[in-house]
């Protein structure tokens, strides 16, 4: 007789109905991300793949699943980013999404520390120092310890604060920061350590914190008080972190501690866009996440909605040779026909001329100025271009660094040159005189009055009344250099060289970061070298109407007027334009010469180029200027003439770009 087993049937649950039709709104990888709610999840979202959209829909999905919004924590790098995400989530679902705990690491730290401050020795009404306040405290400590009276050069208050903060955010020692960025202050290691020690005590006694403290003490609270850690972890049952590749060691540790009870943590980022190590961002955080959470599910989002396929083919090839990465290959349904363009120019100025001409052509084709960007590795790389744009009345806005002619050290040089052309220039006299040690505003005003108002001119500097004054030698040196500048028999090139010889010692005294300012002065000398007439140069460099050009570190909504975008690549991350120029693709400029001693730094430079090229939607122009034979006063980049090593790998120049040759019009 045949036996027939009766199986236990599992009752099928009715399929849950959602208000949002996720399968219609998202691609397969995005949908998979949104539907994965439990356990550790690492989402590698390539450039232009809709990372923010994915986060928004996941917020909505969690709420639709019935999870209390207050138990969801969304950590971002700007308050604006979290507010925008929660606002959009509320729009596609309902107002419950607005009740989610969202904000920056620092704002979250402030919220938690207000509740538990007493556990770490603070009053819960502690105050927070802003940057200026912190510098003032450092100055008080610096003065109390007597370092302001040292005969030898000692770092200024803002420099000391920078050193301390960088050591915290990069998880480095004071010594390491000094060696990397301020080698001229390495003899002051013990003194700066002492200031740091006193700074910590000063804040603790008075129950005040700076921005770094909000993270330091939040981590300390979670590490030393298990009850608090468990309470917070059990409350914030679902954690999401945006731009995880930009987190530093402190932030990654905080996230790990918060997720310790439930492991319901999703981090979103792109290892190929990890470019902020100078701020303390730790590339290893995203690479090692699966090791930290062994059951991590990894989802890669690769469909790009920004760029054409030829642009993506190039960017894929650039990042393909990265040594440590999550594999991905971006693709799009926007096929496109135009390959990225590669151009070698005869000189830096030819590079600038090409860009100006091409911008004017793009405008004729209907591309708005504010949909065109010129991207560069370092802020000073745009110096020559800024002058060329100004001469053609092309308005621009610059992100990252300062507008060339508005930097303090360039203005110092220009002030000397202006006096040599117009000895009645009161503003320039005042600026120049204040550069001389022992001359304050009152003395500068008196001397300027004699020179200009009483019409005594440069010769006033020779009068005996200056003898035996504490600023006597400074006045004599100023008179000597001004005599060189007004001498019509001396070639302009020699005048500039003499002026730089005079100014460099002043630069080193006035600015702690003088080594970072040399390149601007070198650019200035090269630009002046294209002129035979000093007056014409001064007119060209200062004719830029103030309302047409703007400088900032990050874009804002009010800046969406029609102006060309100039930007460091670091400031361009997250943005996109129809047409993008990437300039100075010379080995030693990009990658930077400062990165060549470290494999990790070279790899970050590769990721930086990847970020630059993935900003382009339609047109991408890669430019390598010729630098052979170009003079360099400071010689920091002398000898660099080869194409960027990242463009020489694989078949990039043969397969993925169209090569153009520039010819002069006959």
XYZ file of C-alpha atoms in Angstrom:
666
model
C 0.000 0.000 0.000
C 1.342 3.380 -0.981
C 1.917 5.838 1.827
C 1.077 9.486 1.252
C 2.563 11.976 3.678
C 0.556 14.985 4.631
C 2.836 18.010 4.733
C 2.437 20.898 7.081
C 1.389 23.744 4.866
C 2.678 27.193 5.652
C -0.037 29.751 5.546
C 0.752 32.310 2.861
C 0.634 35.816 4.112
C -1.203 38.422 2.154
C 1.211 40.563 0.184
C 1.655 43.881 1.920
C 0.365 46.855 -0.004
C 2.525 49.947 -0.004
C 1.443 53.473 -0.758
C 4.572 53.961 -2.868
C 5.083 51.748 -5.932
C 8.794 51.195 -5.260
C 9.282 48.784 -8.169
C 8.144 51.527 -10.575
C 10.225 54.303 -9.017
C 13.560 52.498 -8.618
C 15.914 50.370 -10.661
C 16.676 46.831 -9.529
C 19.774 47.696 -7.431
C 18.040 50.675 -5.792
C 14.973 48.536 -5.051
C 17.101 45.803 -3.495
C 18.683 48.444 -1.246
C 15.328 49.847 -0.171
C 13.914 46.391 0.588
C 16.908 45.306 2.707
C 15.984 46.580 6.156
C 17.681 44.219 8.596
C 21.351 43.677 9.358
C 24.464 45.518 8.173
C 24.272 46.836 4.608
C 26.977 48.502 2.541
C 25.720 50.309 -0.557
C 28.366 51.257 -3.118
C 26.632 53.951 -5.141
C 28.684 55.050 -8.146
C 28.773 58.649 -9.331
C 25.426 59.863 -10.679
C 23.554 56.665 -9.773
C 20.814 58.247 -7.654
C 22.275 57.707 -4.187
C 20.142 60.414 -2.569
C 16.972 59.122 -4.238
C 17.720 55.643 -2.883
C 18.157 56.970 0.655
C 14.900 58.932 0.449
C 12.915 55.898 -0.635
C 14.513 53.728 2.024
C 13.463 56.237 4.685
C 9.916 56.033 3.343
C 10.036 52.218 3.211
C 11.095 51.946 6.857
C 8.173 54.148 7.867
C 5.740 52.199 5.675
C 6.898 49.009 7.408
C 5.547 50.472 10.626
C 8.837 51.391 12.277
C 8.554 54.337 14.664
C 10.250 57.283 12.880
C 11.891 58.339 16.146
C 13.772 55.031 16.164
C 15.415 55.836 12.792
C 18.650 57.831 12.654
C 19.912 59.431 9.432
C 23.434 60.881 9.651
C 24.693 63.221 6.925
C 27.543 65.696 6.502
C 25.393 68.802 6.240
C 22.180 69.757 7.984
C 20.803 70.873 4.641
C 21.290 67.376 3.168
C 19.319 65.618 5.931
C 16.573 68.259 5.904
C 16.189 67.957 2.148
C 16.040 64.146 2.269
C 13.418 64.075 5.021
C 11.390 66.773 3.272
C 11.360 64.786 0.022
C 10.538 61.560 1.899
C 7.573 63.359 3.501
C 6.410 64.507 0.064
C 6.370 60.997 -1.407
C 4.823 59.399 1.700
C 3.586 61.574 4.572
C 4.684 63.795 7.453
C 5.834 60.860 9.584
C 9.134 61.003 7.711
C 9.776 64.448 9.165
C 9.934 62.939 12.671
C 13.050 60.899 11.866
C 16.196 61.868 13.768
C 18.312 63.409 11.035
C 21.341 65.644 11.077
C 25.113 65.853 11.154
C 27.434 63.891 13.399
C 28.126 67.100 15.329
C 24.454 68.002 15.831
C 23.730 64.444 16.980
C 26.707 64.622 19.344
C 25.365 67.862 20.804
C 21.896 66.328 21.286
C 23.195 63.282 23.162
C 25.814 65.086 25.226
C 23.195 67.552 26.504
C 21.488 64.577 28.172
C 24.549 62.799 29.527
C 27.154 65.563 29.929
C 27.540 65.007 33.665
C 28.756 61.452 33.086
C 31.855 62.804 31.339
C 32.504 65.703 33.730
C 30.609 68.496 31.957
C 27.604 70.615 32.825
C 24.668 69.800 30.518
C 24.435 73.523 29.788
C 27.924 73.523 28.278
C 28.601 76.132 25.631
C 30.149 75.495 22.220
C 33.056 77.535 20.930
C 33.002 78.660 17.330
C 36.211 78.905 15.321
C 36.953 82.475 16.369
C 36.312 81.739 20.052
C 38.610 78.712 19.921
C 41.408 80.807 18.417
C 40.986 83.388 21.196
C 41.280 80.692 23.864
C 44.419 79.341 22.186
C 45.836 82.876 22.192
C 45.117 83.296 25.917
C 46.934 80.036 26.675
C 49.759 80.924 24.274
C 50.238 84.248 26.058
C 49.941 82.808 29.585
C 52.659 80.278 28.773
C 54.901 83.073 27.478
C 55.195 81.769 23.927
C 54.225 85.166 22.514
C 57.489 86.586 23.837
C 59.737 84.010 22.234
C 62.506 85.481 20.142
C 62.237 82.692 17.592
C 59.295 82.366 15.236
C 56.248 80.774 16.873
C 53.002 79.722 15.133
C 50.008 82.033 15.297
C 46.791 81.137 17.141
C 44.902 80.014 14.028
C 47.810 77.806 12.949
C 48.014 76.143 16.371
C 44.276 75.437 16.305
C 44.583 73.978 12.789
C 47.374 71.665 13.942
C 45.431 70.445 16.996
C 42.196 69.927 15.031
C 43.908 68.093 12.174
C 45.632 65.765 14.625
C 42.221 64.883 16.123
C 40.381 64.414 12.819
C 43.169 62.477 11.137
C 43.887 60.389 14.250
C 47.491 61.556 13.984
C 50.029 62.990 16.390
C 50.995 66.661 16.553
C 54.427 65.627 15.313
C 52.992 63.940 12.205
C 50.884 66.986 11.304
C 53.869 69.295 11.685
C 56.087 67.084 9.532
C 53.441 66.852 6.802
C 52.172 70.433 6.662
C 54.271 72.751 8.827
C 57.846 71.443 8.694
C 59.194 74.889 9.655
C 57.554 74.471 13.077
C 58.858 70.990 13.948
C 61.099 72.503 16.661
C 57.935 73.621 18.474
C 56.430 70.133 18.994
C 56.777 70.135 22.795
C 55.381 73.676 23.085
C 52.343 72.925 20.908
C 51.692 69.707 22.848
C 51.708 71.785 26.036
C 49.239 74.279 24.523
C 46.974 71.410 23.488
C 47.100 69.961 27.005
C 46.206 73.333 28.558
C 43.490 73.908 25.942
C 41.776 70.646 26.936
C 41.986 71.589 30.649
C 40.714 75.119 30.003
C 37.587 73.831 28.269
C 36.864 71.083 30.772
C 37.071 73.378 33.818
C 34.723 75.912 32.221
C 32.348 73.314 30.709
C 32.868 74.457 27.138
C 33.477 72.411 24.003
C 34.629 73.060 20.473
C 33.325 71.234 17.388
C 35.875 68.429 17.657
C 34.915 67.829 21.299
C 31.351 66.953 20.286
C 32.694 63.835 18.579
C 35.509 63.108 21.043
C 33.212 63.115 24.060
C 30.367 61.314 22.303
C 32.717 58.439 21.556
C 34.054 58.544 25.126
C 30.506 58.438 26.495
C 29.614 55.385 24.392
C 32.866 53.569 25.222
C 32.901 54.141 28.959
C 29.196 53.891 29.787
C 27.708 50.632 28.534
C 24.269 51.427 29.935
C 24.078 54.596 27.853
C 25.428 52.823 24.783
C 22.814 50.059 25.084
C 20.031 52.550 25.707
C 20.931 54.592 22.617
C 21.510 51.533 20.442
C 18.142 50.060 21.426
C 16.433 53.386 20.758
C 18.018 54.112 17.362
C 17.201 50.698 15.936
C 17.804 51.651 12.306
C 20.819 53.737 11.353
C 21.723 55.174 7.948
C 24.914 57.071 7.125
C 25.351 59.072 3.939
C 28.731 59.631 2.216
C 30.377 57.023 4.407
C 33.639 57.226 2.455
C 34.078 60.729 3.921
C 33.902 59.684 7.567
C 36.934 59.922 9.812
C 38.012 57.326 12.372
C 36.064 59.019 15.185
C 32.808 59.025 13.203
C 33.180 55.398 12.113
C 33.782 54.349 15.741
C 30.678 56.252 16.885
C 28.512 54.572 14.240
C 29.843 51.138 15.190
C 29.090 51.735 18.864
C 25.568 52.970 18.125
C 24.793 49.876 16.065
C 26.298 47.439 18.576
C 22.973 46.032 19.846
C 21.073 45.455 16.598
C 23.510 45.749 13.633
C 20.729 47.360 11.561
C 23.079 49.798 9.930
C 23.202 50.902 6.325
C 26.118 52.993 5.071
C 26.054 54.523 1.604
C 29.043 55.823 -0.297
C 31.474 55.385 -3.132
C 35.001 54.263 -2.364
C 36.044 55.724 -5.734
C 35.061 59.179 -4.500
C 37.047 59.093 -1.258
C 39.082 62.301 -1.691
C 39.088 64.112 1.658
C 41.963 62.544 3.587
C 43.354 66.055 4.194
C 40.252 66.696 6.332
C 40.676 63.415 8.187
C 38.447 61.170 6.051
C 39.627 57.584 6.299
C 39.398 55.539 3.084
C 39.690 52.323 5.118
C 36.327 52.959 6.819
C 34.349 51.973 3.731
C 36.829 49.308 2.593
C 36.878 47.584 6.002
C 33.146 47.908 6.798
C 32.385 44.239 5.971
C 35.207 43.199 8.316
C 33.731 45.288 11.115
C 30.283 43.810 10.501
C 30.924 40.211 9.281
C 27.380 39.602 7.969
C 27.402 42.685 5.771
C 25.392 42.554 2.581
C 27.024 44.560 -0.233
C 24.881 46.095 -2.987
C 26.440 47.994 -5.895
C 24.398 50.593 -7.803
C 25.885 51.096 -11.270
C 23.243 52.663 -13.520
C 24.253 56.275 -14.104
C 21.654 58.974 -14.865
C 24.103 61.849 -15.426
C 26.650 61.184 -18.142
C 26.749 59.816 -21.667
C 28.273 56.367 -22.200
C 31.515 57.666 -23.815
C 32.173 59.755 -20.687
C 31.474 56.741 -18.474
C 33.726 54.513 -20.592
C 36.598 56.879 -19.825
C 35.816 57.165 -16.110
C 35.481 53.385 -15.783
C 38.899 52.983 -17.385
C 40.512 55.551 -15.047
C 39.283 53.852 -11.888
C 39.842 50.339 -13.225
C 43.530 50.559 -12.313
C 42.907 51.528 -8.694
C 44.705 49.186 -6.323
C 42.037 48.835 -3.614
C 38.376 49.197 -4.516
C 34.953 47.647 -4.838
C 34.521 46.527 -8.449
C 31.886 48.429 -10.426
C 31.247 49.496 -13.990
C 28.983 52.451 -14.558
C 26.551 52.308 -17.458
C 23.775 54.504 -18.778
C 20.925 54.525 -21.255
C 22.201 57.898 -22.530
C 24.354 56.605 -25.349
C 25.888 59.810 -26.754
C 28.260 59.979 -29.705
C 30.984 62.417 -28.666
C 34.057 61.000 -26.975
C 35.869 63.056 -24.330
C 38.466 65.336 -25.917
C 42.187 65.340 -25.067
C 44.242 68.427 -25.942
C 47.910 69.239 -25.465
C 48.663 72.963 -25.560
C 51.927 74.771 -26.117
C 51.803 76.619 -22.790
C 49.622 77.431 -19.795
C 48.343 80.551 -21.543
C 47.410 78.560 -24.647
C 45.424 76.322 -22.311
C 43.578 79.426 -21.069
C 43.008 80.724 -24.609
C 41.540 77.402 -25.746
C 39.146 77.283 -22.782
C 37.954 80.860 -23.397
C 37.351 80.183 -27.085
C 35.558 76.884 -26.453
C 33.364 78.459 -23.762
C 32.263 81.144 -26.219
C 31.458 78.422 -28.786
C 29.459 76.410 -26.242
C 27.461 79.509 -25.367
C 26.685 80.005 -29.066
C 25.424 76.412 -29.088
C 23.022 77.240 -26.272
C 24.923 75.918 -23.245
C 24.504 78.416 -20.355
C 27.642 79.660 -18.607
C 26.536 78.202 -15.289
C 26.334 74.759 -16.911
C 30.049 74.884 -17.783
C 32.832 74.191 -15.265
C 36.620 74.299 -15.256
C 38.029 71.918 -12.641
C 41.539 71.802 -11.242
C 43.629 69.947 -8.670
C 44.831 73.041 -6.796
C 43.279 76.502 -6.514
C 46.309 78.258 -8.010
C 46.004 76.277 -11.260
C 43.302 78.717 -12.402
C 45.411 81.862 -11.898
C 46.277 82.398 -15.554
C 42.783 81.437 -16.686
C 41.197 84.013 -14.359
C 43.160 86.787 -16.046
C 42.214 85.502 -19.518
C 38.521 85.261 -18.585
C 38.577 88.780 -17.191
C 40.144 90.184 -20.348
C 37.294 88.642 -22.399
C 34.581 89.854 -19.987
C 33.456 86.332 -19.094
C 31.956 86.412 -15.578
C 32.937 83.567 -13.283
C 32.514 82.252 -9.784
C 35.231 80.295 -8.017
C 34.792 77.540 -5.439
C 37.736 76.476 -3.331
C 40.533 78.885 -2.490
C 40.380 82.611 -3.148
C 40.115 84.596 -6.310
C 43.685 85.042 -7.459
C 43.969 88.825 -7.243
C 42.167 88.886 -3.894
C 44.654 86.719 -2.013
C 46.551 88.734 0.605
C 50.054 87.868 -0.665
C 49.229 88.735 -4.285
C 47.715 92.028 -3.122
C 50.954 92.745 -1.235
C 52.983 92.403 -4.460
C 50.480 94.410 -6.489
C 50.587 97.230 -3.917
C 54.356 97.664 -4.484
C 53.860 97.666 -8.250
C 51.005 100.186 -8.036
C 53.149 102.589 -6.013
C 55.890 102.438 -8.656
C 53.333 103.529 -11.272
C 51.337 105.915 -9.072
C 53.166 107.221 -5.954
C 49.905 108.934 -4.885
C 48.098 105.611 -4.272
C 47.211 105.968 -0.567
C 45.731 102.482 -0.155
C 48.812 100.777 -1.594
C 51.176 102.834 0.570
C 49.262 101.910 3.698
C 49.355 98.205 2.820
C 53.067 98.223 1.965
C 54.089 100.104 5.114
C 52.172 97.720 7.389
C 54.336 94.882 6.064
C 57.396 96.461 7.715
C 58.116 95.159 11.252
C 57.527 97.713 14.036
C 55.230 99.874 11.882
C 51.644 100.001 13.117
C 48.527 101.661 11.648
C 49.277 105.080 13.204
C 52.861 105.273 11.874
C 51.730 103.971 8.482
C 49.054 106.655 8.353
C 51.572 109.418 9.243
C 54.127 108.325 6.626
C 51.391 107.942 3.982
C 50.203 111.478 4.815
C 53.690 112.882 4.231
C 54.215 110.921 1.010
C 50.806 111.562 -0.543
C 49.023 114.467 1.137
C 52.160 116.589 1.499
C 53.345 115.397 -1.917
C 56.832 114.402 -0.754
C 56.684 111.146 -2.742
C 59.037 108.182 -2.464
C 61.955 110.436 -1.534
C 60.359 111.035 1.865
C 61.616 107.577 2.839
C 65.172 108.958 2.689
C 64.583 111.751 5.228
C 66.708 111.721 8.372
C 63.664 111.657 10.646
C 63.533 107.880 10.101
C 67.047 107.404 11.428
C 67.313 105.596 14.744
C 63.640 104.611 14.553
C 62.928 100.965 15.297
C 61.656 100.594 11.730
C 64.681 102.362 10.126
C 66.105 99.324 8.311
C 62.664 98.353 6.965
C 62.129 101.810 5.499
C 65.564 101.733 3.831
C 64.854 98.343 2.242
C 61.480 99.568 0.979
C 63.091 102.664 -0.557
C 65.711 100.500 -2.295
C 63.168 98.165 -3.908
C 60.941 101.070 -4.978
C 63.944 102.674 -6.708
C 64.394 99.456 -8.680
C 60.705 99.368 -9.628
C 60.600 102.963 -10.916
C 63.842 102.631 -12.899
C 62.788 102.600 -16.566
C 66.087 101.086 -17.698
C 65.522 97.835 -15.786
C 63.492 95.176 -17.703
C 60.134 94.312 -16.170
C 61.161 90.677 -15.653
C 64.179 91.749 -13.564
C 62.032 94.158 -11.557
C 59.633 91.379 -10.617
C 62.480 89.074 -9.622
C 63.963 91.779 -7.370
C 60.562 92.438 -5.833
C 60.078 88.735 -5.050
C 63.574 88.578 -3.528
C 62.565 91.487 -1.291
C 59.110 90.117 -0.454
C 59.816 86.428 0.319
C 61.344 87.143 3.780
C 58.271 89.310 4.510
C 55.966 86.510 3.352
C 57.668 84.015 5.669
C 57.215 86.310 8.669
C 53.621 87.292 7.967
C 52.074 83.945 6.972
C 52.533 80.628 8.820
C 51.473 78.769 5.667
C 53.861 80.708 3.427
C 54.986 77.497 1.679
C 51.447 77.091 0.292
C 51.468 80.626 -1.170
C 54.574 80.341 -3.340
C 52.725 78.992 -6.354
C 50.449 82.029 -6.527
C 53.465 84.332 -6.628
C 55.080 82.195 -9.288
C 51.893 82.388 -11.370
C 51.876 86.147 -10.926
C 55.467 86.484 -12.148
C 54.662 84.367 -15.230
C 51.577 86.450 -16.036
C 53.531 89.702 -15.689
C 56.182 88.141 -17.942
C 53.694 88.241 -20.842
C 53.587 92.046 -20.636
C 56.039 94.680 -21.795
C 54.181 97.414 -20.000
C 53.541 97.313 -16.230
C 50.665 99.810 -16.418
C 48.777 97.660 -18.927
C 49.220 94.614 -16.680
C 47.857 96.494 -13.643
C 44.857 97.673 -15.651
C 44.104 94.172 -16.994
C 44.390 92.467 -13.618
C 42.188 94.927 -11.756
C 39.475 95.687 -14.332
C 37.255 92.801 -13.252
C 33.922 94.244 -12.019
C 33.338 93.104 -8.430
C 29.770 91.982 -9.133
C 30.838 89.624 -11.902
C 33.167 87.346 -9.985
C 32.748 85.664 -6.681
C 34.716 83.333 -4.495
C 33.407 80.779 -2.038
C 34.184 77.343 -0.722
C 30.840 75.762 -1.462
C 28.048 76.606 -3.882
C 24.814 78.146 -2.653
C 21.442 78.726 -4.270
C 21.977 82.467 -4.677
C 24.964 81.748 -6.863
C 22.869 80.180 -9.601
C 23.271 83.223 -11.834
C 24.791 82.734 -15.225
C 28.493 82.681 -14.437
C 31.165 80.227 -15.467
C 32.166 77.842 -12.677
C 35.809 77.577 -11.640
C 36.318 74.994 -8.943
C 38.815 72.795 -7.207
C 37.758 69.188 -7.653
C 37.313 68.839 -3.892
C 34.671 71.579 -3.978
C 32.994 70.117 -7.082
C 32.085 66.732 -5.606
C 28.349 66.105 -5.779
C 27.816 68.629 -8.581
C 27.359 68.210 -12.330
C 27.573 70.313 -15.493
C 26.841 69.916 -19.187
C 30.457 70.650 -20.119
C 33.567 70.170 -17.988
C 37.208 71.140 -18.559
C 39.857 69.379 -16.444
C 43.128 71.288 -16.639
C 46.816 70.867 -15.800
C 46.911 67.139 -16.488
C 50.667 67.101 -16.000
C 52.401 64.555 -13.783
C 53.495 66.526 -10.732
C 50.476 68.792 -11.010
C 47.900 66.002 -11.257
C 48.770 63.851 -9.385
C 50.286 66.509 -7.170
C 54.036 66.307 -6.571
C 53.294 66.237 -2.844
C 51.506 62.887 -3.229
C 54.208 61.007 -5.120
C 56.017 59.647 -2.065
C 53.008 57.647 -0.875
C 51.101 54.964 -2.769
C 47.962 55.745 -0.739
C 48.132 59.404 -1.708
C 48.688 58.602 -5.391
C 45.606 56.391 -5.280
C 43.589 59.230 -3.763
C 44.772 61.445 -6.627
C 43.408 58.814 -9.051
C 40.048 58.969 -7.261
C 40.197 62.751 -7.510
C 40.504 62.539 -11.301
C 37.604 60.069 -11.316
C 35.470 62.580 -9.402
C 36.432 65.332 -11.865
C 35.560 63.357 -14.985
C 32.264 62.061 -13.576
C 30.972 65.646 -13.203
C 30.445 65.926 -16.994
C 27.052 65.178 -18.526
C 27.785 65.763 -22.233
C 31.185 67.302 -23.012
C 34.480 66.520 -21.286
C 37.777 68.237 -22.174
C 41.074 66.997 -20.729
C 43.951 69.467 -21.136
C 47.700 69.074 -20.686
C 49.607 72.365 -21.056
C 53.241 72.391 -22.148
C 55.526 73.557 -19.361
C 58.973 72.947 -20.848
C 61.182 75.953 -20.610
C 58.750 77.925 -18.467
C 60.466 79.871 -15.740
C 59.646 79.049 -12.158
C 60.890 81.365 -9.464
C 60.355 78.866 -6.687
C 61.276 75.757 -8.703
C 58.810 73.593 -6.762
C 57.464 72.129 -9.993
C 60.473 72.547 -12.243
C 60.998 69.644 -14.603
C 57.425 68.377 -14.695
C 56.336 67.993 -18.295
C 54.955 64.467 -18.731
C 51.279 63.695 -19.134
C 49.431 62.607 -15.982
C 50.224 58.958 -15.298
C 46.506 58.197 -14.968
C 45.961 58.915 -18.666
C 48.827 56.689 -19.756
C 47.363 53.513 -18.312
C 45.639 51.011 -20.572
C 44.154 52.296 -23.836
C 42.825 55.595 -22.517
C 44.535 57.865 -25.068
C 44.019 55.437 -27.958
C 40.482 54.180 -27.324
C 38.549 56.471 -24.988
C 39.355 60.041 -26.108
C 39.445 62.075 -29.284
C 42.742 63.914 -29.665
C 42.742 67.543 -30.830
C 45.682 69.590 -32.076
C 45.595 73.363 -31.630
C 46.641 75.575 -34.518
C 47.045 79.337 -34.621
C 44.783 81.163 -37.056
C 46.796 82.459 -40.013
